[in-house]
Amino acid sequence: MGMTYLGITSQESKSAMSSPSLTGPEIAPKSGNVKHVVIFLHGVGSNGDDLIELGHMVQDALPDTQFLSPNGAQPFDQAPFGYQWFSLRERTQEKMLAGVREVTPAVNAYIDEVKAQYGVEDNQIALVGFSQGTMTALYAGLRRPKALAAIVGFSGAMLGGEELAKNHTPVCLIHGEYDEVVPYAALAHAKAHLDKAGIAVQTHARPNLGHSIDGPGLETMVKCLQKSFGIR
């Protein structure tokens, strides 16, 4: 479930140490001043380079933002390369839920390390996920003691919505209507659970789009982040 944006791959970004626990490429704020942090969580079988290019594309709109794109917490278990947040060898709800529960402490530890490293609080940090990264962002992010600035999810799904522990992080979900990997119906499923929990959620359907991110979807992400970070 890696992502290609309009045929562009990240060639400029170089891997760098983001924290002691997870590593991946990063982009410093264009202004030189870290006021906000965006953490990208990639899809299964991919790596941090897959999403970091989005940071280059939106830097002008988010000039005070540090962009981090860590590699997944585990090596991909279905190929000799790539990473995953949890295994998808068995794609039952039970197995996927167990997997995301297992990786959540590592994701939360990484967020806490980012807070310490950059001197920011939870409400200055946003998670942006793609596919399995969205599943991980929703599960881990909404179960932290304090709310994050936002969770933006592309082409993902909600796991464990029935047991949702909420902290009222605002959520923005974007999904292609022709998604051939994660069914488009997952968008409505996630919204129903978020609505029931009283969590503010925006959903955006992208017509004629498969398992990917397009220009309008990227624009939606920027608007959601600007609003959550208080950027006019």
JSON list of C-alpha atoms in Angstrom, two decimals:
[
{"chain": "A", "resi": 1, "resn": "MET", "atom": "CA", "xyz": [0.00, 0.00, 0.00]},
{"chain": "A", "resi": 2, "resn": "GLY", "atom": "CA", "xyz": [2.73, 2.44, -0.88]},
{"chain": "A", "resi": 3, "resn": "MET", "atom": "CA", "xyz": [1.75, 5.72, -2.46]},
{"chain": "A", "resi": 4, "resn": "THR", "atom": "CA", "xyz": [2.75, 7.44, -5.67]},
{"chain": "A", "resi": 5, "resn": "TYR", "atom": "CA", "xyz": [1.63, 11.05, -6.04]},
{"chain": "A", "resi": 6, "resn": "LEU", "atom": "CA", "xyz": [1.13, 11.98, -9.70]},
{"chain": "A", "resi": 7, "resn": "GLY", "atom": "CA", "xyz": [4.06, 9.74, -10.59]},
{"chain": "A", "resi": 8, "resn": "ILE", "atom": "CA", "xyz": [6.45, 11.64, -8.30]},
{"chain": "A", "resi": 9, "resn": "THR", "atom": "CA", "xyz": [8.75, 9.82, -5.91]},
{"chain": "A", "resi": 10, "resn": "SER", "atom": "CA", "xyz": [10.89, 11.35, -3.22]},
{"chain": "A", "resi": 11, "resn": "GLN", "atom": "CA", "xyz": [14.38, 11.70, -4.64]},
{"chain": "A", "resi": 12, "resn": "GLU", "atom": "CA", "xyz": [15.53, 14.86, -2.90]},
{"chain": "A", "resi": 13, "resn": "SER", "atom": "CA", "xyz": [14.98, 13.77, 0.70]},
{"chain": "A", "resi": 14, "resn": "LYS", "atom": "CA", "xyz": [17.71, 11.97, 2.56]},
{"chain": "A", "resi": 15, "resn": "SER", "atom": "CA", "xyz": [17.18, 9.66, 5.49]},
{"chain": "A", "resi": 16, "resn": "ALA", "atom": "CA", "xyz": [17.99, 11.28, 8.81]},
{"chain": "A", "resi": 17, "resn": "MET", "atom": "CA", "xyz": [17.66, 10.40, 12.46]},
{"chain": "A", "resi": 18, "resn": "SER", "atom": "CA", "xyz": [14.27, 11.67, 13.64]},
{"chain": "A", "resi": 19, "resn": "SER", "atom": "CA", "xyz": [14.35, 10.15, 17.11]},
{"chain": "A", "resi": 20, "resn": "PRO", "atom": "CA", "xyz": [15.99, 7.28, 18.96]},
{"chain": "A", "resi": 21, "resn": "SER", "atom": "CA", "xyz": [13.07, 4.91, 18.27]},
{"chain": "A", "resi": 22, "resn": "LEU", "atom": "CA", "xyz": [12.09, 5.47, 14.62]},
{"chain": "A", "resi": 23, "resn": "THR", "atom": "CA", "xyz": [14.10, 6.89, 11.76]},
{"chain": "A", "resi": 24, "resn": "GLY", "atom": "CA", "xyz": [13.23, 8.39, 8.41]},
{"chain": "A", "resi": 25, "resn": "PRO", "atom": "CA", "xyz": [13.51, 11.47, 6.20]},
{"chain": "A", "resi": 26, "resn": "GLU", "atom": "CA", "xyz": [12.60, 14.90, 7.51]},
{"chain": "A", "resi": 27, "resn": "ILE", "atom": "CA", "xyz": [12.19, 18.47, 6.29]},
{"chain": "A", "resi": 28, "resn": "ALA", "atom": "CA", "xyz": [12.99, 21.47, 8.47]},
{"chain": "A", "resi": 29, "resn": "PRO", "atom": "CA", "xyz": [10.58, 24.43, 8.56]},
{"chain": "A", "resi": 30, "resn": "LYS", "atom": "CA", "xyz": [11.00, 26.89, 5.72]},
{"chain": "A", "resi": 31, "resn": "SER", "atom": "CA", "xyz": [10.94, 29.72, 8.27]},
{"chain": "A", "resi": 32, "resn": "GLY", "atom": "CA", "xyz": [13.59, 28.04, 10.41]},
{"chain": "A", "resi": 33, "resn": "ASN", "atom": "CA", "xyz": [11.21, 28.16, 13.39]},
{"chain": "A", "resi": 34, "resn": "VAL", "atom": "CA", "xyz": [9.40, 25.01, 14.56]},
{"chain": "A", "resi": 35, "resn": "LYS", "atom": "CA", "xyz": [5.90, 25.90, 15.68]},
{"chain": "A", "resi": 36, "resn": "HIS", "atom": "CA", "xyz": [4.15, 22.75, 14.44]},
{"chain": "A", "resi": 37, "resn": "VAL", "atom": "CA", "xyz": [5.08, 19.20, 13.51]},
{"chain": "A", "resi": 38, "resn": "VAL", "atom": "CA", "xyz": [3.50, 16.92, 10.90]},
{"chain": "A", "resi": 39, "resn": "ILE", "atom": "CA", "xyz": [4.28, 13.21, 11.20]},
{"chain": "A", "resi": 40, "resn": "PHE", "atom": "CA", "xyz": [3.59, 11.16, 8.08]},
{"chain": "A", "resi": 41, "resn": "LEU", "atom": "CA", "xyz": [2.72, 7.45, 8.52]},
{"chain": "A", "resi": 42, "resn": "HIS", "atom": "CA", "xyz": [3.21, 5.51, 5.29]},
{"chain": "A", "resi": 43, "resn": "GLY", "atom": "CA", "xyz": [1.40, 2.47, 3.92]},
{"chain": "A", "resi": 44, "resn": "VAL", "atom": "CA", "xyz": [2.37, -1.17, 4.35]},
{"chain": "A", "resi": 45, "resn": "GLY", "atom": "CA", "xyz": [5.44, -2.32, 2.45]},
{"chain": "A", "resi": 46, "resn": "SER", "atom": "CA", "xyz": [6.66, 1.22, 1.88]},
{"chain": "A", "resi": 47, "resn": "ASN", "atom": "CA", "xyz": [8.96, 3.55, 3.84]},
{"chain": "A", "resi": 48, "resn": "GLY", "atom": "CA", "xyz": [9.32, 7.12, 5.02]},
{"chain": "A", "resi": 49, "resn": "ASP", "atom": "CA", "xyz": [10.52, 8.35, 1.63]},
{"chain": "A", "resi": 50, "resn": "ASP", "atom": "CA", "xyz": [7.09, 7.56, 0.18]},
{"chain": "A", "resi": 51, "resn": "LEU", "atom": "CA", "xyz": [5.33, 10.49, 1.86]},
{"chain": "A", "resi": 52, "resn": "ILE", "atom": "CA", "xyz": [8.03, 13.02, 2.70]},
{"chain": "A", "resi": 53, "resn": "GLU", "atom": "CA", "xyz": [7.74, 14.59, -0.76]},
{"chain": "A", "resi": 54, "resn": "LEU", "atom": "CA", "xyz": [4.32, 15.88, 0.31]},
{"chain": "A", "resi": 55, "resn": "GLY", "atom": "CA", "xyz": [6.14, 18.07, 2.81]},
{"chain": "A", "resi": 56, "resn": "HIS", "atom": "CA", "xyz": [8.10, 19.74, 0.01]},
{"chain": "A", "resi": 57, "resn": "MET", "atom": "CA", "xyz": [4.85, 20.33, -1.87]},
{"chain": "A", "resi": 58, "resn": "VAL", "atom": "CA", "xyz": [3.08, 22.11, 1.01]},
{"chain": "A", "resi": 59, "resn": "GLN", "atom": "CA", "xyz": [5.98, 23.94, 2.70]},
{"chain": "A", "resi": 60, "resn": "ASP", "atom": "CA", "xyz": [4.90, 27.35, 1.46]},
{"chain": "A", "resi": 61, "resn": "ALA", "atom": "CA", "xyz": [1.47, 26.92, 3.06]},
{"chain": "A", "resi": 62, "resn": "LEU", "atom": "CA", "xyz": [2.93, 25.58, 6.33]},
{"chain": "A", "resi": 63, "resn": "PRO", "atom": "CA", "xyz": [6.22, 27.51, 6.70]},
{"chain": "A", "resi": 64, "resn": "ASP", "atom": "CA", "xyz": [6.66, 26.92, 10.45]},
{"chain": "A", "resi": 65, "resn": "THR", "atom": "CA", "xyz": [6.15, 23.17, 10.23]},
{"chain": "A", "resi": 66, "resn": "GLN", "atom": "CA", "xyz": [8.71, 20.40, 10.78]},
{"chain": "A", "resi": 67, "resn": "PHE", "atom": "CA", "xyz": [7.86, 17.40, 8.59]},
{"chain": "A", "resi": 68, "resn": "LEU", "atom": "CA", "xyz": [8.85, 13.90, 9.76]},
{"chain": "A", "resi": 69, "resn": "SER", "atom": "CA", "xyz": [8.27, 10.66, 7.89]},
{"chain": "A", "resi": 70, "resn": "PRO", "atom": "CA", "xyz": [9.51, 7.71, 9.96]},
{"chain": "A", "resi": 71, "resn": "ASN", "atom": "CA", "xyz": [9.85, 4.21, 8.59]},
{"chain": "A", "resi": 72, "resn": "GLY", "atom": "CA", "xyz": [7.31, 1.77, 10.00]},
{"chain": "A", "resi": 73, "resn": "ALA", "atom": "CA", "xyz": [8.04, 0.09, 13.30]},
{"chain": "A", "resi": 74, "resn": "GLN", "atom": "CA", "xyz": [8.54, -3.37, 11.74]},
{"chain": "A", "resi": 75, "resn": "PRO", "atom": "CA", "xyz": [10.28, -4.73, 8.61]},
{"chain": "A", "resi": 76, "resn": "PHE", "atom": "CA", "xyz": [7.73, -5.70, 5.95]},
{"chain": "A", "resi": 77, "resn": "ASP", "atom": "CA", "xyz": [7.06, -9.40, 6.43]},
{"chain": "A", "resi": 78, "resn": "GLN", "atom": "CA", "xyz": [6.02, -10.15, 2.84]},
{"chain": "A", "resi": 79, "resn": "ALA", "atom": "CA", "xyz": [9.08, -8.86, 0.95]},
{"chain": "A", "resi": 80, "resn": "PRO", "atom": "CA", "xyz": [12.82, -8.40, 1.58]},
{"chain": "A", "resi": 81, "resn": "PHE", "atom": "CA", "xyz": [12.43, -4.61, 1.64]},
{"chain": "A", "resi": 82, "resn": "GLY", "atom": "CA", "xyz": [10.06, -1.99, 3.04]},
{"chain": "A", "resi": 83, "resn": "TYR", "atom": "CA", "xyz": [8.37, -1.51, 6.40]},
{"chain": "A", "resi": 84, "resn": "GLN", "atom": "CA", "xyz": [5.00, -1.98, 8.04]},
{"chain": "A", "resi": 85, "resn": "TRP", "atom": "CA", "xyz": [3.26, -0.75, 11.16]},
{"chain": "A", "resi": 86, "resn": "PHE", "atom": "CA", "xyz": [1.78, -4.20, 11.71]},
{"chain": "A", "resi": 87, "resn": "SER", "atom": "CA", "xyz": [1.43, -7.42, 9.76]},
{"chain": "A", "resi": 88, "resn": "LEU", "atom": "CA", "xyz": [-1.26, -7.91, 7.14]},
{"chain": "A", "resi": 89, "resn": "ARG", "atom": "CA", "xyz": [-0.53, -11.56, 6.43]},
{"chain": "A", "resi": 90, "resn": "GLU", "atom": "CA", "xyz": [-3.96, -12.34, 7.89]},
{"chain": "A", "resi": 91, "resn": "ARG", "atom": "CA", "xyz": [-6.37, -9.55, 7.05]},
{"chain": "A", "resi": 92, "resn": "THR", "atom": "CA", "xyz": [-9.11, -10.39, 9.51]},
{"chain": "A", "resi": 93, "resn": "GLN", "atom": "CA", "xyz": [-10.45, -7.63, 11.74]},
{"chain": "A", "resi": 94, "resn": "GLU", "atom": "CA", "xyz": [-9.25, -9.57, 14.77]},
{"chain": "A", "resi": 95, "resn": "LYS", "atom": "CA", "xyz": [-5.66, -9.90, 13.53]},
{"chain": "A", "resi": 96, "resn": "MET", "atom": "CA", "xyz": [-5.42, -6.31, 12.26]},
{"chain": "A", "resi": 97, "resn": "LEU", "atom": "CA", "xyz": [-6.81, -4.96, 15.52]},
{"chain": "A", "resi": 98, "resn": "ALA", "atom": "CA", "xyz": [-4.30, -6.99, 17.49]},
{"chain": "A", "resi": 99, "resn": "GLY", "atom": "CA", "xyz": [-1.54, -5.65, 15.23]},
{"chain": "A", "resi": 100, "resn": "VAL", "atom": "CA", "xyz": [-2.45, -1.99, 15.61]},
{"chain": "A", "resi": 101, "resn": "ARG", "atom": "CA", "xyz": [-2.79, -2.39, 19.36]},
{"chain": "A", "resi": 102, "resn": "GLU", "atom": "CA", "xyz": [0.69, -3.87, 19.50]},
{"chain": "A", "resi": 103, "resn": "VAL", "atom": "CA", "xyz": [2.33, -1.02, 17.58]},
{"chain": "A", "resi": 104, "resn": "THR", "atom": "CA", "xyz": [0.49, 1.82, 19.35]},
{"chain": "A", "resi": 105, "resn": "PRO", "atom": "CA", "xyz": [2.98, 2.12, 22.26]},
{"chain": "A", "resi": 106, "resn": "ALA", "atom": "CA", "xyz": [5.84, 2.57, 19.76]},
{"chain": "A", "resi": 107, "resn": "VAL", "atom": "CA", "xyz": [3.93, 5.27, 17.88]},
{"chain": "A", "resi": 108, "resn": "ASN", "atom": "CA", "xyz": [3.07, 7.09, 21.09]},
{"chain": "A", "resi": 109, "resn": "ALA", "atom": "CA", "xyz": [6.65, 6.85, 22.33]},
{"chain": "A", "resi": 110, "resn": "TYR", "atom": "CA", "xyz": [7.81, 8.40, 19.06]},
{"chain": "A", "resi": 111, "resn": "ILE", "atom": "CA", "xyz": [5.32, 11.26, 19.41]},
{"chain": "A", "resi": 112, "resn": "ASP", "atom": "CA", "xyz": [6.53, 11.89, 22.96]},
{"chain": "A", "resi": 113, "resn": "GLU", "atom": "CA", "xyz": [10.14, 11.96, 21.74]},
{"chain": "A", "resi": 114, "resn": "VAL", "atom": "CA", "xyz": [9.17, 14.44, 19.03]},
{"chain": "A", "resi": 115, "resn": "LYS", "atom": "CA", "xyz": [7.56, 16.65, 21.66]},
{"chain": "A", "resi": 116, "resn": "ALA", "atom": "CA", "xyz": [10.73, 16.66, 23.71]},
{"chain": "A", "resi": 117, "resn": "GLN", "atom": "CA", "xyz": [13.04, 17.15, 20.73]},
{"chain": "A", "resi": 118, "resn": "TYR", "atom": "CA", "xyz": [11.19, 20.09, 19.19]},
{"chain": "A", "resi": 119, "resn": "GLY", "atom": "CA", "xyz": [9.64, 21.64, 22.31]},
{"chain": "A", "resi": 120, "resn": "VAL", "atom": "CA", "xyz": [6.05, 21.27, 21.14]},
{"chain": "A", "resi": 121, "resn": "GLU", "atom": "CA", "xyz": [2.85, 20.01, 22.77]},
{"chain": "A", "resi": 122, "resn": "ASP", "atom": "CA", "xyz": [0.28, 17.51, 21.52]},
{"chain": "A", "resi": 123, "resn": "ASN", "atom": "CA", "xyz": [-1.91, 20.28, 20.11]},
{"chain": "A", "resi": 124, "resn": "GLN", "atom": "CA", "xyz": [0.97, 21.38, 17.86]},
{"chain": "A", "resi": 125, "resn": "ILE", "atom": "CA", "xyz": [1.40, 17.93, 16.29]},
{"chain": "A", "resi": 126, "resn": "ALA", "atom": "CA", "xyz": [-0.63, 16.38, 13.46]},
{"chain": "A", "resi": 127, "resn": "LEU", "atom": "CA", "xyz": [-0.56, 12.84, 12.11]},
{"chain": "A", "resi": 128, "resn": "VAL", "atom": "CA", "xyz": [-1.03, 12.35, 8.36]},
{"chain": "A", "resi": 129, "resn": "GLY", "atom": "CA", "xyz": [-1.50, 8.74, 7.32]},
{"chain": "A", "resi": 130, "resn": "PHE", "atom": "CA", "xyz": [-1.90, 6.83, 4.09]},
{"chain": "A", "resi": 131, "resn": "SER", "atom": "CA", "xyz": [-3.62, 3.42, 3.98]},
{"chain": "A", "resi": 132, "resn": "GLN", "atom": "CA", "xyz": [-2.21, 1.36, 6.87]},
{"chain": "A", "resi": 133, "resn": "GLY", "atom": "CA", "xyz": [-0.69, 4.59, 8.15]},
{"chain": "A", "resi": 134, "resn": "THR", "atom": "CA", "xyz": [-4.20, 6.02, 8.45]},
{"chain": "A", "resi": 135, "resn": "MET", "atom": "CA", "xyz": [-5.35, 2.97, 10.39]},
{"chain": "A", "resi": 136, "resn": "THR", "atom": "CA", "xyz": [-2.42, 3.41, 12.75]},
{"chain": "A", "resi": 137, "resn": "ALA", "atom": "CA", "xyz": [-2.87, 7.18, 13.10]},
{"chain": "A", "resi": 138, "resn": "LEU", "atom": "CA", "xyz": [-6.56, 6.84, 13.96]},
{"chain": "A", "resi": 139, "resn": "TYR", "atom": "CA", "xyz": [-6.03, 4.08, 16.49]},
{"chain": "A", "resi": 140, "resn": "ALA", "atom": "CA", "xyz": [-2.98, 5.52, 18.25]},
{"chain": "A", "resi": 141, "resn": "GLY", "atom": "CA", "xyz": [-3.78, 9.21, 17.90]},
{"chain": "A", "resi": 142, "resn": "LEU", "atom": "CA", "xyz": [-7.30, 9.06, 19.29]},
{"chain": "A", "resi": 143, "resn": "ARG", "atom": "CA", "xyz": [-6.14, 7.10, 22.35]},
{"chain": "A", "resi": 144, "resn": "ARG", "atom": "CA", "xyz": [-3.48, 9.49, 23.58]},
{"chain": "A", "resi": 145, "resn": "PRO", "atom": "CA", "xyz": [-4.13, 11.24, 26.93]},
{"chain": "A", "resi": 146, "resn": "LYS", "atom": "CA", "xyz": [-4.27, 14.63, 25.20]},
{"chain": "A", "resi": 147, "resn": "ALA", "atom": "CA", "xyz": [-5.70, 15.61, 21.83]},
{"chain": "A", "resi": 148, "resn": "LEU", "atom": "CA", "xyz": [-3.40, 16.21, 18.89]},
{"chain": "A", "resi": 149, "resn": "ALA", "atom": "CA", "xyz": [-3.86, 19.14, 16.52]},
{"chain": "A", "resi": 150, "resn": "ALA", "atom": "CA", "xyz": [-5.33, 16.87, 13.84]},
{"chain": "A", "resi": 151, "resn": "ILE", "atom": "CA", "xyz": [-5.35, 13.48, 12.19]},
{"chain": "A", "resi": 152, "resn": "VAL", "atom": "CA", "xyz": [-5.54, 13.51, 8.39]},
{"chain": "A", "resi": 153, "resn": "GLY", "atom": "CA", "xyz": [-6.08, 10.15, 6.76]},
{"chain": "A", "resi": 154, "resn": "PHE", "atom": "CA", "xyz": [-5.90, 9.15, 3.10]},
{"chain": "A", "resi": 155, "resn": "SER", "atom": "CA", "xyz": [-7.34, 5.87, 1.78]},
{"chain": "A", "resi": 156, "resn": "GLY", "atom": "CA", "xyz": [-7.56, 4.23, 5.19]},
{"chain": "A", "resi": 157, "resn": "ALA", "atom": "CA", "xyz": [-9.95, 2.58, 7.60]},
{"chain": "A", "resi": 158, "resn": "MET", "atom": "CA", "xyz": [-10.83, 2.61, 11.28]},
{"chain": "A", "resi": 159, "resn": "LEU", "atom": "CA", "xyz": [-9.93, -0.40, 13.41]},
{"chain": "A", "resi": 160, "resn": "GLY", "atom": "CA", "xyz": [-11.50, -0.86, 16.82]},
{"chain": "A", "resi": 161, "resn": "GLY", "atom": "CA", "xyz": [-14.13, 1.83, 16.38]},
{"chain": "A", "resi": 162, "resn": "GLU", "atom": "CA", "xyz": [-16.46, -0.02, 18.73]},
{"chain": "A", "resi": 163, "resn": "GLU", "atom": "CA", "xyz": [-14.01, 0.45, 21.61]},
{"chain": "A", "resi": 164, "resn": "LEU", "atom": "CA", "xyz": [-13.00, 3.99, 20.70]},
{"chain": "A", "resi": 165, "resn": "ALA", "atom": "CA", "xyz": [-11.25, 5.83, 23.51]},
{"chain": "A", "resi": 166, "resn": "LYS", "atom": "CA", "xyz": [-11.59, 9.44, 22.49]},
{"chain": "A", "resi": 167, "resn": "ASN", "atom": "CA", "xyz": [-9.54, 12.55, 23.11]},
{"chain": "A", "resi": 168, "resn": "HIS", "atom": "CA", "xyz": [-11.41, 14.70, 20.56]},
{"chain": "A", "resi": 169, "resn": "THR", "atom": "CA", "xyz": [-8.58, 15.17, 18.08]},
{"chain": "A", "resi": 170, "resn": "PRO", "atom": "CA", "xyz": [-10.26, 16.59, 14.94]},
{"chain": "A", "resi": 171, "resn": "VAL", "atom": "CA", "xyz": [-10.15, 14.16, 12.02]},
{"chain": "A", "resi": 172, "resn": "CYS", "atom": "CA", "xyz": [-10.10, 14.73, 8.26]},
{"chain": "A", "resi": 173, "resn": "LEU", "atom": "CA", "xyz": [-10.53, 11.67, 6.02]},
{"chain": "A", "resi": 174, "resn": "ILE", "atom": "CA", "xyz": [-10.00, 11.62, 2.25]},
{"chain": "A", "resi": 175, "resn": "HIS", "atom": "CA", "xyz": [-10.76, 8.55, 0.13]},
{"chain": "A", "resi": 176, "resn": "GLY", "atom": "CA", "xyz": [-10.90, 7.71, -3.56]},
{"chain": "A", "resi": 177, "resn": "GLU", "atom": "CA", "xyz": [-14.24, 6.36, -4.74]},
{"chain": "A", "resi": 178, "resn": "TYR", "atom": "CA", "xyz": [-12.47, 3.80, -6.94]},
{"chain": "A", "resi": 179, "resn": "ASP", "atom": "CA", "xyz": [-10.06, 2.56, -4.26]},
{"chain": "A", "resi": 180, "resn": "GLU", "atom": "CA", "xyz": [-9.09, -0.99, -5.22]},
{"chain": "A", "resi": 181, "resn": "VAL", "atom": "CA", "xyz": [-7.18, -1.75, -2.00]},
{"chain": "A", "resi": 182, "resn": "VAL", "atom": "CA", "xyz": [-9.12, -0.27, 0.94]},
{"chain": "A", "resi": 183, "resn": "PRO", "atom": "CA", "xyz": [-12.83, -0.16, 0.05]},
{"chain": "A", "resi": 184, "resn": "TYR", "atom": "CA", "xyz": [-14.39, 3.29, -0.30]},
{"chain": "A", "resi": 185, "resn": "ALA", "atom": "CA", "xyz": [-17.09, 2.12, 2.15]},
{"chain": "A", "resi": 186, "resn": "ALA", "atom": "CA", "xyz": [-14.45, 2.36, 4.89]},
{"chain": "A", "resi": 187, "resn": "LEU", "atom": "CA", "xyz": [-14.90, 6.14, 4.79]},
{"chain": "A", "resi": 188, "resn": "ALA", "atom": "CA", "xyz": [-18.53, 5.99, 5.92]},
{"chain": "A", "resi": 189, "resn": "HIS", "atom": "CA", "xyz": [-17.71, 3.28, 8.47]},
{"chain": "A", "resi": 190, "resn": "ALA", "atom": "CA", "xyz": [-15.07, 5.48, 10.12]},
{"chain": "A", "resi": 191, "resn": "LYS", "atom": "CA", "xyz": [-17.31, 8.53, 10.08]},
{"chain": "A", "resi": 192, "resn": "ALA", "atom": "CA", "xyz": [-20.12, 6.66, 11.79]},
{"chain": "A", "resi": 193, "resn": "HIS", "atom": "CA", "xyz": [-17.89, 5.66, 14.70]},
{"chain": "A", "resi": 194, "resn": "LEU", "atom": "CA", "xyz": [-16.35, 9.13, 15.00]},
{"chain": "A", "resi": 195, "resn": "ASP", "atom": "CA", "xyz": [-19.77, 10.79, 14.93]},
{"chain": "A", "resi": 196, "resn": "LYS", "atom": "CA", "xyz": [-21.02, 8.42, 17.62]},
{"chain": "A", "resi": 197, "resn": "ALA", "atom": "CA", "xyz": [-18.02, 9.28, 19.79]},
{"chain": "A", "resi": 198, "resn": "GLY", "atom": "CA", "xyz": [-18.60, 13.01, 19.35]},
{"chain": "A", "resi": 199, "resn": "ILE", "atom": "CA", "xyz": [-15.30, 13.55, 17.51]},
{"chain": "A", "resi": 200, "resn": "ALA", "atom": "CA", "xyz": [-15.27, 16.30, 14.87]},
{"chain": "A", "resi": 201, "resn": "VAL", "atom": "CA", "xyz": [-14.74, 14.65, 11.49]},
{"chain": "A", "resi": 202, "resn": "GLN", "atom": "CA", "xyz": [-14.65, 15.85, 7.90]},
{"chain": "A", "resi": 203, "resn": "THR", "atom": "CA", "xyz": [-14.92, 13.34, 5.07]},
{"chain": "A", "resi": 204, "resn": "HIS", "atom": "CA", "xyz": [-13.95, 14.03, 1.47]},
{"chain": "A", "resi": 205, "resn": "ALA", "atom": "CA", "xyz": [-14.67, 11.65, -1.40]},
{"chain": "A", "resi": 206, "resn": "ARG", "atom": "CA", "xyz": [-12.42, 11.85, -4.44]},
{"chain": "A", "resi": 207, "resn": "PRO", "atom": "CA", "xyz": [-14.24, 10.79, -7.63]},
{"chain": "A", "resi": 208, "resn": "ASN", "atom": "CA", "xyz": [-12.42, 8.65, -10.19]},
{"chain": "A", "resi": 209, "resn": "LEU", "atom": "CA", "xyz": [-9.51, 8.10, -7.81]},
{"chain": "A", "resi": 210, "resn": "GLY", "atom": "CA", "xyz": [-8.06, 4.75, -6.75]},
{"chain": "A", "resi": 211, "resn": "HIS", "atom": "CA", "xyz": [-5.68, 4.00, -3.87]},
{"chain": "A", "resi": 212, "resn": "SER", "atom": "CA", "xyz": [-3.69, 7.21, -4.11]},
{"chain": "A", "resi": 213, "resn": "ILE", "atom": "CA", "xyz": [-3.51, 10.92, -3.34]},
{"chain": "A", "resi": 214, "resn": "ASP", "atom": "CA", "xyz": [-4.43, 13.54, -5.92]},
{"chain": "A", "resi": 215, "resn": "GLY", "atom": "CA", "xyz": [-4.02, 17.31, -6.10]},
{"chain": "A", "resi": 216, "resn": "PRO", "atom": "CA", "xyz": [-7.44, 18.22, -4.64]},
{"chain": "A", "resi": 217, "resn": "GLY", "atom": "CA", "xyz": [-6.88, 15.73, -1.82]},
{"chain": "A", "resi": 218, "resn": "LEU", "atom": "CA", "xyz": [-3.56, 17.36, -1.02]},
{"chain": "A", "resi": 219, "resn": "GLU", "atom": "CA", "xyz": [-5.23, 20.78, -1.00]},
{"chain": "A", "resi": 220, "resn": "THR", "atom": "CA", "xyz": [-7.81, 19.43, 1.45]},
{"chain": "A", "resi": 221, "resn": "MET", "atom": "CA", "xyz": [-5.03, 18.18, 3.72]},
{"chain": "A", "resi": 222, "resn": "VAL", "atom": "CA", "xyz": [-3.40, 21.62, 3.73]},
{"chain": "A", "resi": 223, "resn": "LYS", "atom": "CA", "xyz": [-6.65, 23.35, 4.63]},
{"chain": "A", "resi": 224, "resn": "CYS", "atom": "CA", "xyz": [-7.30, 20.90, 7.47]},
{"chain": "A", "resi": 225, "resn": "LEU", "atom": "CA", "xyz": [-3.79, 21.39, 8.85]},
{"chain": "A", "resi": 226, "resn": "GLN", "atom": "CA", "xyz": [-3.90, 25.17, 8.54]},
{"chain": "A", "resi": 227, "resn": "LYS", "atom": "CA", "xyz": [-7.19, 25.26, 10.43]},
{"chain": "A", "resi": 228, "resn": "SER", "atom": "CA", "xyz": [-5.95, 22.91, 13.15]},
{"chain": "A", "resi": 229, "resn": "PHE", "atom": "CA", "xyz": [-2.68, 24.84, 13.56]},
{"chain": "A", "resi": 230, "resn": "GLY", "atom": "CA", "xyz": [-4.48, 28.19, 13.59]},
{"chain": "A", "resi": 231, "resn": "ILE", "atom": "CA", "xyz": [-2.80, 29.39, 10.38]},
{"chain": "A", "resi": 232, "resn": "ARG", "atom": "CA", "xyz": [-4.75, 31.96, 8.40]}
]
